[in-house]
Coordinates of C-alpha atoms and ligand atoms in Angstrom, one line a residue:
X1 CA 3.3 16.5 24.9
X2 CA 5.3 18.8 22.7
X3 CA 8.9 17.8 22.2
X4 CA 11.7 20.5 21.4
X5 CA 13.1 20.2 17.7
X6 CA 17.0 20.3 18.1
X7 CA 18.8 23.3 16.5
X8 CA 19.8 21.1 13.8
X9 CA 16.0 20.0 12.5
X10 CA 16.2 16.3 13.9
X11 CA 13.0 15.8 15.7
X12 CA 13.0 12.1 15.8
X13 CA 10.3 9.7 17.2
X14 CA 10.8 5.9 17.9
X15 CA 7.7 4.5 17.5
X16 CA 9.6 0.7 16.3
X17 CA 11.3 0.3 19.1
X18 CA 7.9 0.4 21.1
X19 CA 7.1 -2.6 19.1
X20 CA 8.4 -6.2 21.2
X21 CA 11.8 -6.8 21.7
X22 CA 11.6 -9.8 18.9
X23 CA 11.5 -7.4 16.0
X24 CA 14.9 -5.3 16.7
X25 CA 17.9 -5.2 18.3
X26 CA 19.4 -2.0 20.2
X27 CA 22.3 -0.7 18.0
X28 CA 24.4 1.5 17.6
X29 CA 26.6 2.0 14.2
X30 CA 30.0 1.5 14.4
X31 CA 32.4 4.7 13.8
X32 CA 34.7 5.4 11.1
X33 CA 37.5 6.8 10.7
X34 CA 37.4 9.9 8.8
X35 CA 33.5 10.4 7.6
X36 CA 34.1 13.2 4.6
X37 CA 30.1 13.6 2.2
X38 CA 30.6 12.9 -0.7
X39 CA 27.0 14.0 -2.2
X40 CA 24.1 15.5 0.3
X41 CA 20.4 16.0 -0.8
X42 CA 19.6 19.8 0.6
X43 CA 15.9 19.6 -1.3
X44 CA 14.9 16.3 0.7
X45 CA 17.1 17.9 3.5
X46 CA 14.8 21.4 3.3
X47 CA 11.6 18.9 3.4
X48 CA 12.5 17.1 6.3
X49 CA 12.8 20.0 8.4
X50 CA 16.8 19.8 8.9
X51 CA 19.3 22.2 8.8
X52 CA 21.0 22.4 5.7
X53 CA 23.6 24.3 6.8
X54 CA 24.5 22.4 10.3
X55 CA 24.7 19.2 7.7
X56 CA 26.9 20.3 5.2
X57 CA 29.6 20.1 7.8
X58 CA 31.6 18.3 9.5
X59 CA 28.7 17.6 12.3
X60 CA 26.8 16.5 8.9
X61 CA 29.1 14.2 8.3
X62 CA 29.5 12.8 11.5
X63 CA 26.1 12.2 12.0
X64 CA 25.3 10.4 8.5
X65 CA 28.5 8.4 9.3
X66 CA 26.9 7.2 12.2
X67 CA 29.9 8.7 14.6
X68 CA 27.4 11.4 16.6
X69 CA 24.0 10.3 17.3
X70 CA 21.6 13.3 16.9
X71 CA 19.7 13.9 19.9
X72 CA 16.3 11.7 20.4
X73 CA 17.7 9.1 18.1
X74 CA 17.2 5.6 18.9
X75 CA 19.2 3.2 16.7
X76 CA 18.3 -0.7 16.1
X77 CA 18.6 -3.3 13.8
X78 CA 16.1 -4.2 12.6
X79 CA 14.7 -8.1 12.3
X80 CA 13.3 -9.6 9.4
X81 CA 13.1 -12.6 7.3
X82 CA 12.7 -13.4 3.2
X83 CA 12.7 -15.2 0.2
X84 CA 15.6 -14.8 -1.5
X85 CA 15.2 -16.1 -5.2
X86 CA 12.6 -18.2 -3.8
X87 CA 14.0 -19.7 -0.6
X88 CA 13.6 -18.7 3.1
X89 CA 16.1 -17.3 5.5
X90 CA 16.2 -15.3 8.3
X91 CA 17.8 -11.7 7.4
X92 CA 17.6 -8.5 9.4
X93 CA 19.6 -5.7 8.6
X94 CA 22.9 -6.9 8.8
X95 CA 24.7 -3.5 7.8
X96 CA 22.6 -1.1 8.7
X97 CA 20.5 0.4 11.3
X98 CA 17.6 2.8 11.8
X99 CA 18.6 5.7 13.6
X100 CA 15.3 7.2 14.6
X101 CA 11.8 8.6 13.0
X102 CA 12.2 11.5 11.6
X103 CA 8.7 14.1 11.9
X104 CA 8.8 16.6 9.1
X105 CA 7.3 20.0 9.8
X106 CA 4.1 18.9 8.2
X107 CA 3.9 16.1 10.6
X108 CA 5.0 13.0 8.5
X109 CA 7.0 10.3 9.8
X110 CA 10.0 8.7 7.9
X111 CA 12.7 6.5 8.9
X112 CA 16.1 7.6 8.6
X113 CA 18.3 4.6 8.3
X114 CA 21.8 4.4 8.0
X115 CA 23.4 1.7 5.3
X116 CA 26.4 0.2 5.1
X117 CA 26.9 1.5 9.2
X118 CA 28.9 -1.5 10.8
X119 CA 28.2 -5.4 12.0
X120 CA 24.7 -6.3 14.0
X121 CA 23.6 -9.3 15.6
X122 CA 22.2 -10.0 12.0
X123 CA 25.4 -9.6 9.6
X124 CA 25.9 -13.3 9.3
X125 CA 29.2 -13.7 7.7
X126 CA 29.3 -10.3 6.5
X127 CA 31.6 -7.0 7.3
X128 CA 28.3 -4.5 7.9
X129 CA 29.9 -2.2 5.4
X130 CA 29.3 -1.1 2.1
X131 CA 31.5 0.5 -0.9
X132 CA 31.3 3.8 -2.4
X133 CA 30.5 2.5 -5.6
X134 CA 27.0 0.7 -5.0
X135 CA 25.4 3.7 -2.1
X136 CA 26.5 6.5 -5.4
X137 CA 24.5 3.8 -7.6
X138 CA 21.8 3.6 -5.3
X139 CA 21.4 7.4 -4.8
X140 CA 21.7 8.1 -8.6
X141 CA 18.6 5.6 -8.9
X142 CA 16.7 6.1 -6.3
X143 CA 16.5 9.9 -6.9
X144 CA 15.8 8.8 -10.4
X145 CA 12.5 6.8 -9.7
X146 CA 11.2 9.5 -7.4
X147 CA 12.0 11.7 -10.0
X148 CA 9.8 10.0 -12.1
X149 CA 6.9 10.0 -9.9
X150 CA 7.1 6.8 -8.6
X151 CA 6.8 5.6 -5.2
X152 CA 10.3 4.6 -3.2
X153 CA 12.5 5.3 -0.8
X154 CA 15.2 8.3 -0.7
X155 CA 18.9 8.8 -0.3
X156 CA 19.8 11.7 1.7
X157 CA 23.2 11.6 2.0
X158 CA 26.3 9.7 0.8
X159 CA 29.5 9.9 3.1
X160 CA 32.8 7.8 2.6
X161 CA 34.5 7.1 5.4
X162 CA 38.4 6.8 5.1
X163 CA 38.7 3.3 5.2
X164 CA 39.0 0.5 2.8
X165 CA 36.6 -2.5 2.5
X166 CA 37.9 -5.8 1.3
X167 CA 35.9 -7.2 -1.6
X168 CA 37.1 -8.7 -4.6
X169 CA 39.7 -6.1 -4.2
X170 CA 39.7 -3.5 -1.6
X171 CA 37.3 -0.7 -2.0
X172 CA 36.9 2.8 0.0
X173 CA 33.8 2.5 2.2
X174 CA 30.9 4.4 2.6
X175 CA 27.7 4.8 3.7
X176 CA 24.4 5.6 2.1
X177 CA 21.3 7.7 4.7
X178 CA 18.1 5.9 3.5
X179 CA 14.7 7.7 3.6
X180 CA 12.1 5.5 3.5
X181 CA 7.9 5.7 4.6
X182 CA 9.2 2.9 6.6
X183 CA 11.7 -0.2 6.4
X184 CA 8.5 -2.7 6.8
X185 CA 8.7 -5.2 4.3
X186 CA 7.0 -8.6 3.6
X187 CA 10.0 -10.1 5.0
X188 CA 9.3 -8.4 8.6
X189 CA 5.9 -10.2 8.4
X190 CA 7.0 -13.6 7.6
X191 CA 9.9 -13.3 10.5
X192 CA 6.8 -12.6 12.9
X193 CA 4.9 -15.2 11.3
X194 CA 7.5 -17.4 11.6
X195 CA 9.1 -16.6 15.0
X196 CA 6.5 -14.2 16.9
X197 CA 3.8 -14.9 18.9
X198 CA 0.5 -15.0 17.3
X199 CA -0.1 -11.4 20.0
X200 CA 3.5 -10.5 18.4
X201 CA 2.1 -10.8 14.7
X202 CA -0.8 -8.9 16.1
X203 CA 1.0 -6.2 17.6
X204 CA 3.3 -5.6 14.1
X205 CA 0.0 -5.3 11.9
X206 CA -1.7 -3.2 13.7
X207 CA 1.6 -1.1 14.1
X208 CA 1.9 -1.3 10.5
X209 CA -1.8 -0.7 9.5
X210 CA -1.1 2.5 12.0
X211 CA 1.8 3.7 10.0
X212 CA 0.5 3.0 6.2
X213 CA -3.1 2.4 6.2
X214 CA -4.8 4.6 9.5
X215 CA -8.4 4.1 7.5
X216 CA -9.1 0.5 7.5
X217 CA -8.5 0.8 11.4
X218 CA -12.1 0.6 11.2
X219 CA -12.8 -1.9 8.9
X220 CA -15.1 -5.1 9.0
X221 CA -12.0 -7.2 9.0
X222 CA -8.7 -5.3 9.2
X223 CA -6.1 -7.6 8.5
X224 CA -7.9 -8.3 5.2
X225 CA -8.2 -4.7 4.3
X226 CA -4.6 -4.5 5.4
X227 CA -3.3 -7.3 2.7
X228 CA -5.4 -5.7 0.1
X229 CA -4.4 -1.8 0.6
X230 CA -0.6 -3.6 0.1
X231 CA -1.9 -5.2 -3.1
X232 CA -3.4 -2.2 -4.2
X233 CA 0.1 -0.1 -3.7
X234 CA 2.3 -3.2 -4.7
X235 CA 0.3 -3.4 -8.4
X236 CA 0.5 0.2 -8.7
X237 CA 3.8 0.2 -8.2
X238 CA 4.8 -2.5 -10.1
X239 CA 2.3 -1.1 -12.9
X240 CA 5.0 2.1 -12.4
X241 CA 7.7 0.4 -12.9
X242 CA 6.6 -1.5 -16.3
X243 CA 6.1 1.7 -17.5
X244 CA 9.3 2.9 -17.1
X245 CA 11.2 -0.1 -17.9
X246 CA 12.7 -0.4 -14.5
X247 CA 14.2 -3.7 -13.4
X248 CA 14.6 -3.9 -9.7
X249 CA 16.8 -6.7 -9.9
X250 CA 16.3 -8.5 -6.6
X251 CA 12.5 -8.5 -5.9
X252 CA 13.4 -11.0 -3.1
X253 CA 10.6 -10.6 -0.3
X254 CA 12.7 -8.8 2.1
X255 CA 12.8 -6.4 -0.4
X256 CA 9.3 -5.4 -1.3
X257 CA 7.9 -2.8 1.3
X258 CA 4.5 -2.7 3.0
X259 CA 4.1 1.0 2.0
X260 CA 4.2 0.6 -1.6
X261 CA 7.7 2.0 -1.7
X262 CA 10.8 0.9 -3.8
X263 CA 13.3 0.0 -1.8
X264 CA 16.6 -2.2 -1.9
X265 CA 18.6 0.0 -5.1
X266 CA 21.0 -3.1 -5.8
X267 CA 21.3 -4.6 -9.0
X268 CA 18.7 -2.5 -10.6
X269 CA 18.4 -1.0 -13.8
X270 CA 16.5 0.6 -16.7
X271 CA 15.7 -1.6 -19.3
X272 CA 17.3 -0.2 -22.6
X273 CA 16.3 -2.2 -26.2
X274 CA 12.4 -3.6 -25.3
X275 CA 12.7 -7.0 -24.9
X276 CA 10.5 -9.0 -21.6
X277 CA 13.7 -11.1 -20.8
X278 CA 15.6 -8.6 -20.2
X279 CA 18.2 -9.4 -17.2
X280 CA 20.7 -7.4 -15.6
X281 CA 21.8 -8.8 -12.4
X282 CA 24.9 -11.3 -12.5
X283 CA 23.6 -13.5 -10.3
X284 CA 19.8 -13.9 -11.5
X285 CA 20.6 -16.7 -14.1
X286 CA 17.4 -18.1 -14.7
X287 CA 15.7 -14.5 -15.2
X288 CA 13.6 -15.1 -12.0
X289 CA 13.3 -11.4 -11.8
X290 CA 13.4 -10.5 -15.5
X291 CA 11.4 -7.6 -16.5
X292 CA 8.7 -9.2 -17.9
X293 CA 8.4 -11.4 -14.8
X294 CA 8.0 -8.4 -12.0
X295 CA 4.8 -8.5 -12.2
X296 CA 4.2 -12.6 -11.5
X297 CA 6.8 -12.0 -8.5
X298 CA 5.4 -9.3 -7.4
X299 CA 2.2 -11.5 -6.7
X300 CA 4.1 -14.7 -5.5
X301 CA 6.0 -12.5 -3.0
X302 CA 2.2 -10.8 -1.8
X303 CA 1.2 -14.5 -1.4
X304 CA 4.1 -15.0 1.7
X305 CA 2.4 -11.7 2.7
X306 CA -0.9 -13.1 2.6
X307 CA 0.6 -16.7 4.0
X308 CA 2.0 -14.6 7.0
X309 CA -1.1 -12.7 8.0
X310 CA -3.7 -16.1 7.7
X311 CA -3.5 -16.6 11.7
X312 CA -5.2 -12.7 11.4
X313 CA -7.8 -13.2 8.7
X314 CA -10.1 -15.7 10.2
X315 CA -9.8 -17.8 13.1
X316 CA -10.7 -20.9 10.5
X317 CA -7.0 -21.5 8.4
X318 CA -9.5 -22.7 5.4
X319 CA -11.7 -19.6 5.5
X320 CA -8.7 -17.6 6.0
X321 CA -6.9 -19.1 3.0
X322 CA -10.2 -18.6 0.8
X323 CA -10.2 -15.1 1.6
X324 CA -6.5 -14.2 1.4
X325 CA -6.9 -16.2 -1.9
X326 CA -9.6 -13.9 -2.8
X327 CA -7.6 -10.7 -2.7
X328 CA -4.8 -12.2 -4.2
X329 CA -6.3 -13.0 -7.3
X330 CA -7.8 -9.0 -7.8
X331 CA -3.8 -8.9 -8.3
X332 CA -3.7 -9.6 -12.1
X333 CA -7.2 -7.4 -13.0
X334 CA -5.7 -4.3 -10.9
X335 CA -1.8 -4.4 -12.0
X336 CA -3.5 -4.6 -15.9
X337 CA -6.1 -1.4 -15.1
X338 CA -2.9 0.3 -14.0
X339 CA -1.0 -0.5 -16.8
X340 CA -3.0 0.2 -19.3
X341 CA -4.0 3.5 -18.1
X342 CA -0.1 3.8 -18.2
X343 CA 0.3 2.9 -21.6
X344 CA -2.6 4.9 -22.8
X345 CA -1.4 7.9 -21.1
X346 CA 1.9 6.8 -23.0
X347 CA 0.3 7.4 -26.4
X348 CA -1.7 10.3 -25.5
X349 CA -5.0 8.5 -25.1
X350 CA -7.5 9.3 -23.0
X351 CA -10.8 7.4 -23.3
X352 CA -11.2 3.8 -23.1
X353 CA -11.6 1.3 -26.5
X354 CA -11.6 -2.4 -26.2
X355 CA -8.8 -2.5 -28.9
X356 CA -6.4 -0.4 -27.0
X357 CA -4.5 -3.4 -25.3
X358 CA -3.9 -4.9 -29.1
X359 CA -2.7 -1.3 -30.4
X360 CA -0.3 -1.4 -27.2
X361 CA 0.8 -4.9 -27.7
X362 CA 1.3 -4.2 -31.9
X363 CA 4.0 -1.7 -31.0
X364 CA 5.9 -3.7 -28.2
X365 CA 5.8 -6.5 -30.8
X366 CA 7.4 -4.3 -32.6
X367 CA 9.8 -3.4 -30.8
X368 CA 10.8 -6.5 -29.4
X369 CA 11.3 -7.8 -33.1
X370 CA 13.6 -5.0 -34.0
X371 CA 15.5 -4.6 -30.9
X372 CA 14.1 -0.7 -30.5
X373 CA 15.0 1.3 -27.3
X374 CA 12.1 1.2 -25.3
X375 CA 12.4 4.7 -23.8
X376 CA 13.5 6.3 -27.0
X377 CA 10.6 5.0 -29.2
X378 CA 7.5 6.8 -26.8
X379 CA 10.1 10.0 -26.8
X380 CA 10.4 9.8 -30.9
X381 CA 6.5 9.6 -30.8
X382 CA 6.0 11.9 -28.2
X383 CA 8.3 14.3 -30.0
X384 CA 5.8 13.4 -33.3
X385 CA 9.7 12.2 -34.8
X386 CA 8.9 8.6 -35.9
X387 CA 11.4 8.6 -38.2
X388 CA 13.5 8.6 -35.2
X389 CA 13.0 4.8 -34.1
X390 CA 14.5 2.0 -35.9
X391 CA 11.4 0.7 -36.6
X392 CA 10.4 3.8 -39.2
X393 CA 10.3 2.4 -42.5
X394 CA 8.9 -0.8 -42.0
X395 CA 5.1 -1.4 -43.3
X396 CA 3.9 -2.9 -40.3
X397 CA 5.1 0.6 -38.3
X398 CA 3.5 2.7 -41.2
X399 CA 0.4 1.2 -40.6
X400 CA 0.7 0.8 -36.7
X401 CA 1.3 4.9 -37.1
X402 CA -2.2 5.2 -39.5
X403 CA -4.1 2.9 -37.0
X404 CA -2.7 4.9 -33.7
X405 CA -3.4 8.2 -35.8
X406 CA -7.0 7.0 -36.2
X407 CA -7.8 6.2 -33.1
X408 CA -6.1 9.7 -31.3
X409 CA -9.1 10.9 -33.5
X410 CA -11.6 8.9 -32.2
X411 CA -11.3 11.3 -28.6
X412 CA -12.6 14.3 -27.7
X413 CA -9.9 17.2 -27.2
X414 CA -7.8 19.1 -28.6
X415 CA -3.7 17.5 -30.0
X416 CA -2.0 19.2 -27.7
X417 CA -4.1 18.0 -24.5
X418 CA -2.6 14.4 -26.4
X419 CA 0.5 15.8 -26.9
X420 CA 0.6 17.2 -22.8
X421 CA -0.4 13.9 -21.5
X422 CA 2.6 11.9 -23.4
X423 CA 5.1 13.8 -22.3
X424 CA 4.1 13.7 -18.9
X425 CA 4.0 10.0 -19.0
X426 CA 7.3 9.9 -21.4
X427 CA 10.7 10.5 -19.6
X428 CA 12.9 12.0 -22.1
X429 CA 15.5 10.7 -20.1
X430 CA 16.5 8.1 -17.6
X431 CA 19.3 7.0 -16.1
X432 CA 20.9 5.0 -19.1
X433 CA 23.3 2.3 -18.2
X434 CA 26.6 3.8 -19.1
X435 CA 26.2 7.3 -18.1
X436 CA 25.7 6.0 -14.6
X437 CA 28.6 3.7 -15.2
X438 CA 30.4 7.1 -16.7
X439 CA 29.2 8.7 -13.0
X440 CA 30.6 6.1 -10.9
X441 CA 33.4 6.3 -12.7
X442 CA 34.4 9.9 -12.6
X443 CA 33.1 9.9 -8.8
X444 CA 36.1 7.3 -8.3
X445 CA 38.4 9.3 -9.4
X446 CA 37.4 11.9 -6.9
X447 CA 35.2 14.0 -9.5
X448 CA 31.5 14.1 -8.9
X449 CA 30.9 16.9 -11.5
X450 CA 29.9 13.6 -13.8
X451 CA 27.3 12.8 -11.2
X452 CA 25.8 16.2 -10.6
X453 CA 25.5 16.3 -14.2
X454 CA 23.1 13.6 -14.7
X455 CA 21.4 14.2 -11.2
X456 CA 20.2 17.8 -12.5
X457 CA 19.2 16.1 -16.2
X458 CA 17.4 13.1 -14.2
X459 CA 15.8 15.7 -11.9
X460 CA 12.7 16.8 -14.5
X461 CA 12.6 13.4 -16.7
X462 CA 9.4 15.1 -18.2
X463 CA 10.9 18.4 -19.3
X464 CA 12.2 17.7 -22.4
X465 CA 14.9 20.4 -21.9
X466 CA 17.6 21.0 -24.7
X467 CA 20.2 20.7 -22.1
X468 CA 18.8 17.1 -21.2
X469 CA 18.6 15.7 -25.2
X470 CA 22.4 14.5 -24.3
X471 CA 21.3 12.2 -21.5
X472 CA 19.2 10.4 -23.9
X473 CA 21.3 9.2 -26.3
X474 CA 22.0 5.6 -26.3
X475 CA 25.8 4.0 -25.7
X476 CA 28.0 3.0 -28.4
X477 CA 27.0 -1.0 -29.3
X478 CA 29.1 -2.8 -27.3
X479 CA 30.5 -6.6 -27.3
X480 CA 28.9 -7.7 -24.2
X481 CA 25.8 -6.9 -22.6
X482 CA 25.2 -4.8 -19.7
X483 CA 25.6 -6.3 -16.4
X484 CA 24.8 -5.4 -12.5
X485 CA 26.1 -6.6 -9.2
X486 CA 24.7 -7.0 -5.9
X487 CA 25.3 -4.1 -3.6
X488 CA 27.8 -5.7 -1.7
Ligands
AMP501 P1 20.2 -7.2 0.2 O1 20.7 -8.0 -0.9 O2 20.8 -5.8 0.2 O3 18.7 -7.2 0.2 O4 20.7 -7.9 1.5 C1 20.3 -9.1 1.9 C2 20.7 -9.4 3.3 O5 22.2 -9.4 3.4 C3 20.3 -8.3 4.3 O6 20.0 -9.0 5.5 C4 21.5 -7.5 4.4 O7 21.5 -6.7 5.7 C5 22.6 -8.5 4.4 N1 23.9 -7.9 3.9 C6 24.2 -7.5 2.7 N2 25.5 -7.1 2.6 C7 26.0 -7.2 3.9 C8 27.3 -7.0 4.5 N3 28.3 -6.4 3.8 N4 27.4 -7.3 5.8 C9 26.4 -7.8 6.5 N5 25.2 -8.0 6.0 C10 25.0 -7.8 4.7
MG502 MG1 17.4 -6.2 1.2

């Protein structure tokens, strides 16, 4: 059957809402009154197949308001459960809604979801809506980490929509047009788990295993594959985000995918002077999701994965504990292989020498005792500018520089295929705390030159451009530490 692609590029498919009835809700989002964009992606746009031109308008904006539904479109809430900062509720998306699958020219699927679009049957106590302030934040970072090379899901389009949301004080609304490989997340498994059938369960893994993982369809025991292809992805991706110094924030179960992807841009942020404890997020006092805890998380959360699945894995619950238990524990071995090819790659090594993970370790230490920037201490090395970092000077960093010197030497290749491979695994920039504050800011005030700015210097992290050096300086010290809110 071949299905006509609209004028304006949509070409949607619903292949969710052919899943049962207990895993959406028909929905449509609720209008606004005056939907104006305030920042539109035309590069995702392009890839996607749409019209760039048709979107730019006012049609643009009435579609990513949610006021026109695009032709094929399907929209529903979706339903889904989680543990938030370790306790279980049901969820579902409670201000937003998926408006369709959208099938690029090259045949891929994505969801096209639109946040922050009005009440559902799952908004709880909440208005549906969101403020400008947190969708800018979320597009700003989210275009950040795909920028980087790392897995996540994309913003296409911002749009305010001409009326005020109450929050602490009120706020002009908006909404944010997610891209994502899909909006499956652990949380969806546990709420079938929990409230499906065991055929309903059934029916969402296979779906899922359809969507993400077409070649264990014919494995052995597909389920199992299924839980470990997520563990693979989930270590790599939390391996990525170590690397980086990314702090998602809010690694609440609803908010890891099944794809592998990043998704849920709340409270996030780049981690600035190295230091594991590092927290951002105002309302994560007991640094449940601190930086150097992602990765433990990450594994607790693919435990309520594995928990969710058991009825799949083997019709015994013991033999299907022993084997979920048995993928789970490959966690640690393949988040550390990742890693560490990471961090090699981050100091231009490329062979393998049992003593790399203390050489790696020696210069964290370091950095954690001297409060260094995390990022800007691989760029001063990758930039062969030691005395650059704080930490120049001291005789354990003289002699952490000898030893690191040596052991480049003890490789075959040339410097510069060294020098290449750090600054492809170095971001000379990211998106530093207060120029996304600086941003947000300016983008307030009705400017959103600020936010192209950085958007173009956070576009090509890796290319150590003259015209990006400015992005990478650090703020001026300031009183009180840096601190992140809930996208609410
Ligand atoms: P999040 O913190 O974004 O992962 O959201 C957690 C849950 O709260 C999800 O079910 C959201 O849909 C829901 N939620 C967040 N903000 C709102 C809001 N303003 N109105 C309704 N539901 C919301
Ligand atoms: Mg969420």
């Amino acid at each position: 059957m071949t299905k006509e692609v609209s004028e304006t590029g949509w070409n949607f498919d619903n292949s969710y809402a052919r899943l049962p009835k207990v895993f959406f809700t028909s929905q449509n989002p609720t209008p606004v009154q005056s939907p104006k964009i305030a920042i539109f992606n035309k590069s995702l746009a392009i890839s996607l197949g749409l019209d760039v031109q048709n979107l730019q308008s006012e049609e643009g904006a009435a579609v990513f308001a949610g006021n026109k539904i695009p032709e094929g479109a399907s929209p529903l809430a979706q339903a889904y459960a989680g543990h938030q900062f370790g306790h279980f509720t049901m969820l579902g998306d409670g201000r937003a809604v998926l408006i369709g699958e959208q099938i690029t020219p090259t045949g891929e699927r994505f969801d096209i979801q639109l946040k922050g679009s009005g009440r559902t049957p799952y908004s709880r106590g909440g208005d549906g809506r969101a403020a400008i302030g947190p969708m800018l934040r979320e597009y700003i970072i989210s275009e950040a980490i795909y920028c980087l090379g790392i897995p996540t899901t994309r913003s296409l389009a911002v749009v305010t929509t001409g009326e005020e949301i109450a929050r602490e004080s009120y706020l002009p609304g908006a909404i944010l047009t997610r891209v994502a490989a899909s909006h499956l997340r652990v949380g969806t498994f546990q709420y079938a788990a929990r409230w499906g059938s065991e055929g309903e369960l059934l029916e969402l893994a296979d779906y899922a295993i359809k969507r993400h993982y077409p070649k264990v369809e014919g494995a052995e025991n597909r389920y199992l594959s299924f839980l470990q292809e997520v563990i693979n992805c989930q270590a790599m991706l939390l391996a990525k985000w170590q690397l980086v110094g990314f702090i998602h924030g809010v690694m609440n179960t609803d908010n890891m995918t099944i794809s592998g992807e990043t998704i849920d841009y709340g409270p996030c942020a780049f981690m600035d002077t190295y230091d594991p404890a590092t927290v951002f997020s105002s309302i994560d006092r007991e640094g449940r999701y601190a930086y150097g805890n992602q990765p433990n998380i990450g594994v607790w959360n693919l435990a309520r994965l594995a928990e969710a699945l058991l009825p799949l894995l083997h019709e015994n619950q013991e033999e299907a504990v022993t084997l979920a238990q048995d993928k789970l524990s490959d966690f640690a071995q393949l988040f550390e292989s990742n890693w560490l090819e990471g961090m090699r790659a981050k100091l231009g090594i490329f062979n393998v020498e049992e003593n790399d993970k203390s050489l790696i370790k020696d210069l964290l230490d370091m950095m954690q005792k001297h409060r260094a920037d995390y990022t800007n201490t691989f760029r001063a090395l990758t930039l062969n500018k030691p005395e650059e970092t704080i930490l120049h000077g001291t005789t354990e960093f003289t002699q952490w520089l000898e030893q690191w010197q040596a052991r480049l030497g003890r490789q075959q290749g040339s410097k510069d295929t060294s020098i290449q491979l750090m600054r492809n695994s170095n971001p000379a920039v990211i998106p530093r705390n207060h120029r996304v504050e600086e941003a947000l800011e300016a983008a307030n005030n009705g400017d959103y030159s600020v936010m192209e700015g950085l958007l173009e210097a956070l576009s090509n992290p890796y290319a150590y451009s003259s015209e990006q050096m400015e992005y990478a300086a650090l703020p001026a010290a300031s009183p009180r530490p840096y601190r992140t809110f809930c996208g609410t």
